[in-house]
């Protein structure tokens, strides 16, 4: 293509980058005949602009180009197809062929309906063949060799139509089981509520659409009998086989998995919301769904979500809604089995696998970037799964599944959910009010605010884990202190609305969600600093004062949730995780301080830290640990921690035992040495060798 030709534009209206910049996923200045980046790399001869290149990034379908496929309705007979629907579908295919080809490529499916291998990066085995096909299309022109796949408008995926009776027995069984548990059915377990007056978060708006769709589908007839569930299940199965397209308009995007386009993964979100498995903030707000009294329990929740995921995966390779359901299941399993359980790790690994399969971990940074509900939702999902990965690593000591070195997706913008689901003008106004770093200037804490902050801390936590868990990875004390400085600078760069102040607890103008969000951010910061101090000590630092500072603040801040548990009642499901991730490690350090004192009088860095205040805090920690049920996922560990802390306090307050060894007193009549096996978080490691 020479410089006199009109510049190419993608379907979203933006200029198309050259093939080399697009393959490397870097910004291109679109200069003709050679862009400046290729000139700098001395690759002017290779700079080309190909029409319809198969390497073209996933494109969003513009509103005027979007045509939702017509799904089968519950009135269809099993195995039959509506000829009018087929005729409309063919018309839509012809009228929107270009947009359909892009959507099919983004969904990872070929023209004949067979699945493609999903995202394939620059180092994949297919990259050479894709470049070869592009070169041939330039030399020979389109259609020169009919045997070569042509990235043209006719390459549309035609999803297979399923007859319910022909599906595997297990699929039919799970489908009917899920539907009969919904409102108004024979095995009813779920009740759907009217959501008028509730907050208009993304989760609320999407769930309201889904619940209305379920109510319409399962509406009883005049005679009081329910509908035939098999045609409904068949319709949902065929909907689940349709690709979800990247659409700019938020209403059209949500239309793809609600209404007549209801899918198994969207029905699965009902199960996720039953257990409040949403973002950290909006999981505290009421939803449109709830358990029928006496029906709700952990087992139905797990079964419901598992069935919906298995059904969705039977018909789809992956999409953002299914990925979100995977993320929520990980939270559910962590609450039921514990963060260290293999079931939690396997569930999280499935979410990471889908992220990388879909290529969401490597979304390109668009300049300029025009956010939409679809694009921001993808960024949020990646950030949340990345953060979960790092929390699992810190808690269990296992290696990460998603490394920051390969996760280049930009951070989501700090935009409110109400703005994301609103009209384009409202969204653009919210974007213009962001500061240069992407934070909102309204002083509000949105779900995206916490997601951004925790994702930034998680990247630093991964560096800490690389040193703590990596093979032959060593850093000097100065390098570890540099990481500490970056952690402090990151916190300083957060907006003021995220900064915790002890006066927040007594301020009537600060709502409980805001206080909890600030406590969570502060605890995350303290944990990173605590782990870095542990690394400093392990690498030869002689200053033990700072780790005592961080331990005391981390413990007392976690205990704030316990001492104000009535106010934080909506957050109680997170107490056990916060207790084991923050309070227990800090308690181990404070126990060691009581056994081998390094502090005389008051701590120079914080006069509140005295031997008496440490004993008082550990006494409260015993009560917090005792609050955890023995049957809870971490019940055994909490009981062991409580026994050890009690013995340390007994020794400290009652004086030395006859043997003169505090370790002997701790070991007396103790069943087994306490063994977290959680790496840097295991601050009771002084028991492992001395007791034996």
Short mmCIF file of C-alpha atoms in Angstrom, two decimals, residues 48-516:
data_model
loop_
_atom_site.label_atom_id
_atom_site.label_comp_id
_atom_site.label_asym_id
_atom_site.label_seq_id
_atom_site.Cartn_x
_atom_site.Cartn_y
_atom_site.Cartn_z
CA UNK A 48 2.84 -2.78 5.55
CA UNK A 49 -0.85 -2.18 6.11
CA UNK A 50 -2.95 -5.24 5.33
CA UNK A 51 -6.69 -5.13 4.87
CA UNK A 52 -8.46 -7.67 7.11
CA UNK A 53 -5.27 -9.13 8.52
CA UNK A 54 -5.84 -12.17 10.68
CA UNK A 55 -3.46 -10.61 13.18
CA UNK A 56 -5.82 -7.67 13.63
CA UNK A 57 -6.70 -7.21 17.32
CA UNK A 58 -10.10 -8.07 18.64
CA UNK A 59 -12.51 -5.35 17.60
CA UNK A 60 -15.61 -4.00 19.22
CA UNK A 61 -18.77 -3.95 17.15
CA UNK A 62 -20.27 -0.49 16.83
CA UNK A 63 -23.83 0.04 17.94
CA UNK A 64 -25.22 0.49 14.46
CA UNK A 65 -23.48 -2.71 13.33
CA UNK A 66 -24.61 -4.88 16.22
CA UNK A 67 -27.36 -7.37 15.43
CA UNK A 68 -28.16 -9.81 18.21
CA UNK A 69 -28.80 -13.34 16.96
CA UNK A 70 -32.36 -14.59 17.23
CA UNK A 71 -32.34 -17.44 19.74
CA UNK A 72 -34.89 -20.22 19.80
CA UNK A 73 -37.89 -19.56 22.04
CA UNK A 74 -39.47 -21.89 24.59
CA UNK A 75 -42.30 -22.55 22.12
CA UNK A 76 -39.97 -24.34 19.70
CA UNK A 77 -40.36 -28.09 19.50
CA UNK A 78 -37.32 -30.14 20.42
CA UNK A 79 -35.00 -30.47 17.47
CA UNK A 80 -36.98 -28.04 15.29
CA UNK A 81 -35.97 -24.62 14.00
CA UNK A 82 -38.05 -21.54 13.33
CA UNK A 83 -37.81 -20.74 9.57
CA UNK A 84 -38.54 -17.07 10.18
CA UNK A 85 -35.75 -16.90 12.73
CA UNK A 86 -33.38 -18.56 10.27
CA UNK A 87 -34.41 -16.11 7.56
CA UNK A 88 -33.78 -13.15 9.86
CA UNK A 89 -30.45 -14.63 10.89
CA UNK A 90 -29.37 -14.96 7.25
CA UNK A 91 -30.40 -11.37 6.58
CA UNK A 92 -28.36 -10.22 9.55
CA UNK A 93 -25.40 -12.22 8.31
CA UNK A 94 -25.49 -10.54 4.92
CA UNK A 95 -26.10 -7.06 6.29
CA UNK A 96 -23.40 -7.24 8.96
CA UNK A 97 -20.82 -9.61 7.51
CA UNK A 98 -17.79 -7.51 8.43
CA UNK A 99 -18.84 -7.09 12.04
CA UNK A 100 -19.73 -10.77 12.30
CA UNK A 101 -16.33 -11.88 11.04
CA UNK A 102 -14.62 -9.78 13.68
CA UNK A 103 -16.92 -11.12 16.40
CA UNK A 104 -16.31 -14.70 15.33
CA UNK A 105 -12.56 -14.18 15.43
CA UNK A 106 -12.82 -12.62 18.86
CA UNK A 107 -14.88 -15.56 20.10
CA UNK A 108 -12.20 -18.01 19.02
CA UNK A 109 -14.21 -19.87 16.37
CA UNK A 110 -13.62 -20.52 12.69
CA UNK A 111 -16.01 -20.13 9.79
CA UNK A 112 -17.10 -23.76 9.82
CA UNK A 113 -18.03 -23.58 13.50
CA UNK A 114 -15.06 -25.52 14.84
CA UNK A 115 -13.27 -23.96 17.82
CA UNK A 116 -10.04 -22.08 17.32
CA UNK A 117 -7.28 -22.36 19.92
CA UNK A 118 -8.10 -18.99 21.51
CA UNK A 119 -5.41 -16.39 22.11
CA UNK A 120 -2.08 -17.25 20.50
CA UNK A 121 0.78 -14.94 21.42
CA UNK A 122 3.83 -13.77 19.52
CA UNK A 123 5.85 -16.87 20.45
CA UNK A 124 3.17 -19.33 19.31
CA UNK A 125 3.74 -21.85 16.55
CA UNK A 126 1.03 -20.24 14.40
CA UNK A 127 2.60 -16.79 14.10
CA UNK A 128 4.84 -17.73 11.16
CA UNK A 129 1.95 -19.19 9.19
CA UNK A 130 -0.21 -16.15 9.86
CA UNK A 131 2.55 -13.88 8.56
CA UNK A 132 2.94 -16.13 5.53
CA UNK A 133 -0.77 -15.94 4.72
CA UNK A 134 -0.64 -12.16 5.04
CA UNK A 135 2.30 -11.96 2.66
CA UNK A 136 0.55 -14.20 0.12
CA UNK A 137 -2.58 -12.08 0.24
CA UNK A 138 -0.44 -9.02 -0.52
CA UNK A 139 1.37 -10.67 -3.43
CA UNK A 140 -1.49 -12.59 -5.03
CA UNK A 141 -4.50 -10.59 -3.98
CA UNK A 142 -7.66 -11.95 -2.38
CA UNK A 143 -9.04 -15.09 -3.93
CA UNK A 144 -5.84 -16.01 -5.77
CA UNK A 145 -5.66 -19.39 -4.06
CA UNK A 146 -9.04 -20.75 -2.93
CA UNK A 147 -7.29 -23.25 -0.63
CA UNK A 148 -6.01 -20.44 1.63
CA UNK A 149 -8.34 -19.21 4.39
CA UNK A 150 -9.44 -15.69 3.53
CA UNK A 151 -10.16 -13.22 6.33
CA UNK A 152 -13.16 -11.82 4.49
CA UNK A 153 -16.73 -10.93 5.38
CA UNK A 154 -18.06 -14.43 4.61
CA UNK A 155 -15.99 -16.04 7.39
CA UNK A 156 -18.83 -16.10 9.90
CA UNK A 157 -19.21 -18.73 12.53
CA UNK A 158 -22.50 -20.55 12.31
CA UNK A 159 -23.17 -21.92 15.78
CA UNK A 160 -24.55 -25.42 15.88
CA UNK A 161 -28.18 -25.81 16.88
CA UNK A 162 -28.76 -28.32 19.68
CA UNK A 163 -31.77 -30.49 20.27
CA UNK A 164 -32.27 -31.09 23.98
CA UNK A 165 -33.04 -34.77 23.52
CA UNK A 166 -29.76 -35.32 21.68
CA UNK A 167 -27.59 -33.75 24.37
CA UNK A 168 -25.60 -35.99 26.76
CA UNK A 169 -27.57 -37.28 29.70
CA UNK A 170 -25.43 -35.42 32.25
CA UNK A 171 -26.05 -32.12 30.44
CA UNK A 172 -29.79 -32.68 30.44
CA UNK A 173 -29.73 -33.68 34.09
CA UNK A 174 -27.79 -30.60 35.19
CA UNK A 175 -29.98 -28.31 33.07
CA UNK A 176 -33.23 -29.49 34.61
CA UNK A 177 -31.70 -29.57 38.11
CA UNK A 178 -30.68 -25.91 37.85
CA UNK A 179 -34.03 -24.78 36.46
CA UNK A 180 -36.12 -26.65 39.03
CA UNK A 181 -34.25 -24.89 41.85
CA UNK A 182 -35.32 -21.46 40.59
CA UNK A 183 -38.27 -19.44 41.81
CA UNK A 184 -41.70 -21.05 41.35
CA UNK A 185 -40.43 -24.53 40.42
CA UNK A 186 -41.00 -27.86 42.11
CA UNK A 187 -37.63 -27.90 43.92
CA UNK A 188 -37.71 -24.18 44.55
CA UNK A 189 -34.79 -22.91 46.63
CA UNK A 190 -34.35 -19.37 45.31
CA UNK A 191 -36.66 -16.40 45.70
CA UNK A 192 -36.35 -13.38 43.41
CA UNK A 193 -36.96 -9.93 44.88
CA UNK A 194 -38.00 -6.65 43.35
CA UNK A 195 -34.88 -4.51 43.02
CA UNK A 196 -36.53 -1.09 42.92
CA UNK A 197 -34.62 1.54 44.86
CA UNK A 198 -31.39 -0.44 45.05
CA UNK A 199 -28.01 0.93 44.08
CA UNK A 200 -27.37 0.88 40.34
CA UNK A 201 -24.08 -0.96 40.34
CA UNK A 202 -23.00 -3.08 37.42
CA UNK A 203 -23.76 -6.23 39.38
CA UNK A 204 -27.20 -4.93 40.38
CA UNK A 205 -28.21 -3.89 36.87
CA UNK A 206 -27.02 -7.13 35.27
CA UNK A 207 -28.65 -9.27 37.96
CA UNK A 208 -31.93 -7.36 37.67
CA UNK A 209 -32.02 -8.14 33.95
CA UNK A 210 -31.24 -11.80 34.57
CA UNK A 211 -33.85 -12.25 37.29
CA UNK A 212 -36.53 -10.58 35.14
CA UNK A 213 -35.59 -12.92 32.30
CA UNK A 214 -35.91 -15.95 34.58
CA UNK A 215 -39.29 -14.78 35.86
CA UNK A 216 -40.58 -14.32 32.31
CA UNK A 217 -39.35 -17.73 31.19
CA UNK A 218 -40.69 -19.60 34.22
CA UNK A 219 -44.00 -17.75 34.49
CA UNK A 220 -46.88 -20.03 35.42
CA UNK A 221 -49.87 -20.40 33.16
CA UNK A 222 -53.48 -19.41 33.96
CA UNK A 223 -54.10 -22.89 35.34
CA UNK A 224 -51.24 -22.48 37.82
CA UNK A 225 -48.95 -25.00 36.18
CA UNK A 226 -45.37 -24.18 35.34
CA UNK A 227 -43.87 -24.25 31.85
CA UNK A 228 -42.24 -27.24 30.22
CA UNK A 229 -38.61 -26.93 31.25
CA UNK A 230 -37.06 -28.91 28.39
CA UNK A 231 -37.75 -26.31 25.66
CA UNK A 232 -36.48 -23.60 28.00
CA UNK A 233 -33.32 -25.59 28.71
CA UNK A 234 -32.85 -26.15 24.98
CA UNK A 235 -33.13 -22.44 24.33
CA UNK A 236 -30.57 -21.62 27.05
CA UNK A 237 -28.19 -24.26 25.70
CA UNK A 238 -28.36 -22.77 22.20
CA UNK A 239 -27.92 -19.26 23.61
CA UNK A 240 -24.83 -20.43 25.51
CA UNK A 241 -23.29 -21.59 22.22
CA UNK A 242 -23.48 -18.05 20.81
CA UNK A 243 -20.32 -15.93 21.06
CA UNK A 244 -20.42 -12.86 23.31
CA UNK A 245 -19.35 -9.85 21.28
CA UNK A 246 -17.45 -6.78 22.40
CA UNK A 247 -20.12 -4.10 22.05
CA UNK A 248 -19.81 -0.44 22.97
CA UNK A 249 -23.38 0.10 24.12
CA UNK A 250 -23.82 -1.20 27.70
CA UNK A 251 -27.46 -2.15 27.22
CA UNK A 252 -26.75 -4.11 24.05
CA UNK A 253 -23.82 -5.82 25.74
CA UNK A 254 -26.01 -6.99 28.63
CA UNK A 255 -28.75 -7.98 26.18
CA UNK A 256 -26.43 -10.74 24.98
CA UNK A 257 -26.82 -12.71 28.22
CA UNK A 258 -30.29 -11.69 29.41
CA UNK A 259 -33.83 -11.66 28.07
CA UNK A 260 -34.28 -14.09 25.20
CA UNK A 261 -30.50 -14.49 25.13
CA UNK A 262 -30.32 -15.92 28.67
CA UNK A 263 -27.29 -18.19 29.12
CA UNK A 264 -26.14 -20.75 31.68
CA UNK A 265 -23.32 -18.54 32.88
CA UNK A 266 -25.73 -15.65 33.51
CA UNK A 267 -28.05 -17.97 35.45
CA UNK A 268 -24.97 -19.04 37.41
CA UNK A 269 -24.53 -15.43 38.54
CA UNK A 270 -27.72 -15.86 40.56
CA UNK A 271 -25.96 -18.51 42.62
CA UNK A 272 -22.96 -16.22 43.04
CA UNK A 273 -25.12 -13.39 44.30
CA UNK A 274 -26.95 -15.69 46.70
CA UNK A 275 -23.68 -15.96 48.63
CA UNK A 276 -22.65 -12.32 48.05
CA UNK A 277 -19.69 -13.35 45.91
CA UNK A 278 -19.19 -9.99 44.23
CA UNK A 279 -16.63 -7.21 44.58
CA UNK A 280 -15.37 -6.21 48.01
CA UNK A 281 -17.71 -3.23 48.26
CA UNK A 282 -20.93 -4.14 46.45
CA UNK A 283 -21.03 -7.57 48.07
CA UNK A 284 -22.38 -5.79 51.16
CA UNK A 285 -25.42 -4.36 49.39
CA UNK A 286 -28.76 -6.20 49.08
CA UNK A 287 -29.47 -8.10 45.90
CA UNK A 288 -32.50 -9.24 43.95
CA UNK A 289 -32.13 -12.84 45.06
CA UNK A 290 -32.19 -14.81 48.29
CA UNK A 291 -32.66 -18.27 49.73
CA UNK A 292 -36.10 -19.49 50.66
CA UNK A 293 -36.08 -19.82 54.48
CA UNK A 294 -34.69 -23.19 55.44
CA UNK A 295 -33.37 -23.98 51.95
CA UNK A 296 -30.10 -22.10 51.80
CA UNK A 297 -26.85 -23.85 52.66
CA UNK A 298 -23.32 -24.23 51.40
CA UNK A 299 -23.88 -27.43 49.41
CA UNK A 300 -26.68 -26.07 47.15
CA UNK A 301 -24.60 -22.96 46.49
CA UNK A 302 -21.58 -24.96 45.41
CA UNK A 303 -23.67 -27.36 43.31
CA UNK A 304 -25.60 -24.55 41.65
CA UNK A 305 -22.49 -22.63 40.60
CA UNK A 306 -20.59 -25.78 39.56
CA UNK A 307 -23.44 -26.99 37.38
CA UNK A 308 -23.79 -23.64 35.62
CA UNK A 309 -20.04 -23.49 34.93
CA UNK A 310 -19.99 -27.04 33.58
CA UNK A 311 -23.02 -26.36 31.38
CA UNK A 312 -21.56 -23.11 30.04
CA UNK A 313 -18.20 -24.75 29.29
CA UNK A 314 -19.97 -27.52 27.38
CA UNK A 315 -21.21 -24.94 24.87
CA UNK A 316 -18.56 -22.19 25.02
CA UNK A 317 -14.78 -22.00 25.13
CA UNK A 318 -14.94 -18.89 27.29
CA UNK A 319 -16.33 -15.39 27.63
CA UNK A 320 -16.20 -12.58 30.23
CA UNK A 321 -19.43 -13.63 31.95
CA UNK A 322 -18.20 -17.20 32.37
CA UNK A 323 -14.83 -15.89 33.56
CA UNK A 324 -16.58 -13.78 36.20
CA UNK A 325 -18.48 -16.88 37.35
CA UNK A 326 -15.15 -18.74 37.67
CA UNK A 327 -13.83 -15.89 39.81
CA UNK A 328 -16.86 -15.96 42.07
CA UNK A 329 -16.61 -19.72 42.48
CA UNK A 330 -13.03 -19.31 43.72
CA UNK A 331 -14.30 -16.94 46.41
CA UNK A 332 -17.04 -19.40 47.36
CA UNK A 333 -14.63 -22.33 47.63
CA UNK A 334 -12.21 -20.27 49.71
CA UNK A 335 -15.03 -19.48 52.13
CA UNK A 336 -16.17 -23.10 52.33
CA UNK A 337 -12.88 -25.01 52.21
CA UNK A 338 -10.26 -22.40 53.07
CA UNK A 339 -7.67 -20.55 51.01
CA UNK A 340 -5.09 -23.31 51.44
CA UNK A 341 -7.39 -26.11 50.22
CA UNK A 342 -6.64 -27.84 46.94
CA UNK A 343 -10.21 -27.20 45.76
CA UNK A 344 -9.64 -23.45 46.09
CA UNK A 345 -6.35 -23.68 44.19
CA UNK A 346 -7.91 -25.74 41.40
CA UNK A 347 -10.83 -23.36 41.08
CA UNK A 348 -8.52 -20.36 40.90
CA UNK A 349 -6.34 -22.11 38.31
CA UNK A 350 -9.40 -22.58 36.08
CA UNK A 351 -10.01 -18.82 36.17
CA UNK A 352 -6.37 -18.08 35.33
CA UNK A 353 -6.46 -20.60 32.47
CA UNK A 354 -9.50 -18.91 30.98
CA UNK A 355 -7.92 -15.46 31.30
CA UNK A 356 -4.86 -16.53 29.32
CA UNK A 357 -6.89 -18.62 26.86
CA UNK A 358 -9.04 -15.60 26.02
CA UNK A 359 -5.99 -13.32 25.86
CA UNK A 360 -7.41 -10.88 28.41
CA UNK A 361 -4.07 -10.85 30.22
CA UNK A 362 -2.48 -9.13 27.21
CA UNK A 363 -5.04 -6.49 26.23
CA UNK A 364 -3.31 -3.73 24.34
CA UNK A 365 -3.12 -0.21 25.74
CA UNK A 366 -5.15 1.90 23.36
CA UNK A 367 -4.08 5.50 22.82
CA UNK A 368 -6.38 7.34 23.06
CA UNK A 369 -8.51 4.98 25.13
CA UNK A 370 -12.30 5.23 25.01
CA UNK A 371 -13.68 3.16 27.91
CA UNK A 372 -16.87 1.15 27.59
CA UNK A 373 -18.68 -1.17 29.97
CA UNK A 374 -17.30 -4.15 28.04
CA UNK A 375 -13.66 -3.02 28.02
CA UNK A 376 -13.68 -1.89 31.66
CA UNK A 377 -15.32 -5.12 32.75
CA UNK A 378 -12.52 -7.09 31.08
CA UNK A 379 -9.86 -4.98 32.79
CA UNK A 380 -11.53 -5.38 36.17
CA UNK A 381 -11.74 -9.15 35.81
CA UNK A 382 -8.04 -9.41 35.00
CA UNK A 383 -7.11 -7.14 37.93
CA UNK A 384 -9.28 -9.10 40.38
CA UNK A 385 -7.95 -12.50 39.31
CA UNK A 386 -4.37 -11.19 39.43
CA UNK A 387 -4.93 -9.91 42.98
CA UNK A 388 -6.50 -13.21 44.06
CA UNK A 389 -3.49 -15.02 42.67
CA UNK A 390 -1.09 -12.99 44.79
CA UNK A 391 -3.19 -13.39 47.94
CA UNK A 392 -3.18 -17.15 47.43
CA UNK A 393 0.60 -17.09 47.00
CA UNK A 394 1.11 -15.08 50.20
CA UNK A 395 -1.23 -17.34 52.17
CA UNK A 396 -0.03 -20.70 50.90
CA UNK A 397 3.53 -20.08 49.73
CA UNK A 398 2.78 -21.72 46.38
CA UNK A 399 4.20 -20.21 43.17
CA UNK A 400 1.99 -17.74 41.28
CA UNK A 401 -0.11 -18.84 38.32
CA UNK A 402 -0.31 -15.39 36.71
CA UNK A 403 2.89 -13.37 36.62
CA UNK A 404 3.02 -9.59 36.25
CA UNK A 405 5.77 -10.12 33.67
CA UNK A 406 3.22 -11.59 31.27
CA UNK A 407 0.16 -9.62 32.38
CA UNK A 408 0.21 -6.38 30.40
CA UNK A 409 -3.49 -5.49 30.58
CA UNK A 410 -3.83 -1.88 31.80
CA UNK A 411 -5.51 -1.04 35.08
CA UNK A 412 -9.25 -0.32 34.99
CA UNK A 413 -10.20 3.32 35.31
CA UNK A 414 -11.68 4.56 38.59
CA UNK A 415 -15.19 4.94 37.18
CA UNK A 416 -18.42 4.35 39.08
CA UNK A 417 -20.68 1.49 38.02
CA UNK A 418 -23.60 3.87 37.57
CA UNK A 419 -21.58 5.81 35.00
CA UNK A 420 -20.53 2.64 33.20
CA UNK A 421 -24.11 1.45 32.67
CA UNK A 422 -25.40 4.94 31.80
CA UNK A 423 -25.48 6.65 28.41
CA UNK A 424 -22.37 7.63 26.51
CA UNK A 425 -22.49 11.30 27.54
CA UNK A 426 -22.58 10.40 31.25
CA UNK A 427 -19.67 8.01 30.83
CA UNK A 428 -17.59 10.57 28.95
CA UNK A 429 -18.24 13.14 31.68
CA UNK A 430 -17.01 10.67 34.32
CA UNK A 431 -13.88 9.99 32.25
CA UNK A 432 -13.13 13.70 31.92
CA UNK A 433 -13.30 14.07 35.71
CA UNK A 434 -10.52 11.53 36.27
CA UNK A 435 -7.08 12.78 37.17
CA UNK A 436 -3.99 12.05 35.09
CA UNK A 437 -3.40 8.75 36.95
CA UNK A 438 -6.92 7.42 36.37
CA UNK A 439 -8.42 8.08 39.85
CA UNK A 440 -11.78 9.75 40.28
CA UNK A 441 -11.79 13.29 41.67
CA UNK A 442 -15.19 13.01 43.36
CA UNK A 443 -13.74 11.54 46.55
CA UNK A 444 -15.89 8.43 46.17
CA UNK A 445 -14.86 4.80 46.70
CA UNK A 446 -16.24 2.74 43.84
CA UNK A 447 -15.71 -1.00 43.31
CA UNK A 448 -13.15 -0.01 40.68
CA UNK A 449 -11.31 2.14 43.25
CA UNK A 450 -10.54 -0.87 45.42
CA UNK A 451 -9.82 -3.09 42.43
CA UNK A 452 -7.20 -0.62 41.15
CA UNK A 453 -5.56 -0.14 44.54
CA UNK A 454 -5.35 -3.83 45.40
CA UNK A 455 -4.03 -4.67 41.93
CA UNK A 456 -1.19 -2.15 42.40
CA UNK A 457 -0.31 -3.60 45.80
CA UNK A 458 -0.50 -7.13 44.37
CA UNK A 459 2.24 -6.36 41.83
CA UNK A 460 4.57 -5.39 44.68
CA UNK A 461 3.51 -8.43 46.70
CA UNK A 462 4.57 -10.62 43.78
CA UNK A 463 8.06 -9.13 43.95
CA UNK A 464 8.18 -10.02 47.64
CA UNK A 465 7.05 -13.56 46.91
CA UNK A 466 9.68 -13.93 44.19
CA UNK A 467 12.36 -13.30 46.78
CA UNK A 468 10.70 -15.42 49.46
CA UNK A 469 9.80 -18.39 47.28
CA UNK A 470 12.11 -18.16 44.28
CA UNK A 471 14.96 -20.58 43.68
CA UNK A 472 18.36 -18.94 44.09
CA UNK A 473 16.81 -15.47 44.17
CA UNK A 474 18.68 -13.14 46.51
CA UNK A 475 18.52 -9.42 47.04
CA UNK A 476 20.68 -7.06 48.99
CA UNK A 477 19.23 -5.17 51.93
CA UNK A 478 19.23 -1.98 49.85
CA UNK A 479 17.20 -3.64 47.12
CA UNK A 480 14.62 -4.85 49.64
CA UNK A 481 14.43 -1.35 51.09
CA UNK A 482 13.88 -0.01 47.57
CA UNK A 483 10.83 -2.25 47.29
CA UNK A 484 9.64 -0.84 50.61
CA UNK A 485 10.07 2.69 49.27
CA UNK A 486 8.00 1.85 46.19
CA UNK A 487 5.32 0.34 48.42
CA UNK A 488 5.19 3.54 50.46
CA UNK A 489 5.14 5.69 47.32
CA UNK A 490 2.31 3.62 45.89
CA UNK A 491 0.22 4.17 49.02
CA UNK A 492 1.03 7.89 48.96
CA UNK A 493 -0.25 8.08 45.39
CA UNK A 494 -3.68 6.77 46.34
CA UNK A 495 -6.55 9.28 46.62
CA UNK A 496 -7.39 10.64 50.05
CA UNK A 497 -10.64 8.67 50.17
CA UNK A 498 -8.61 5.45 50.59
CA UNK A 499 -6.45 6.72 53.47
CA UNK A 500 -7.42 5.19 56.81
CA UNK A 501 -7.74 7.40 59.88
CA UNK A 502 -8.44 5.90 63.32
CA UNK A 503 -11.03 8.66 63.77
CA UNK A 504 -13.13 7.12 60.98
CA UNK A 505 -14.64 4.66 63.46
CA UNK A 506 -16.15 7.46 65.52
CA UNK A 507 -17.08 9.73 62.59
CA UNK A 508 -20.84 9.48 61.92
CA UNK A 509 -20.39 10.94 58.43
CA UNK A 510 -18.24 8.02 57.27
CA UNK A 511 -20.33 4.98 56.30
CA UNK A 512 -19.28 1.47 57.26
CA UNK A 513 -18.43 0.44 53.69
CA UNK A 514 -15.95 3.31 53.41
CA UNK A 515 -14.36 2.49 56.76
CA UNK A 516 -14.01 -1.17 55.81
#
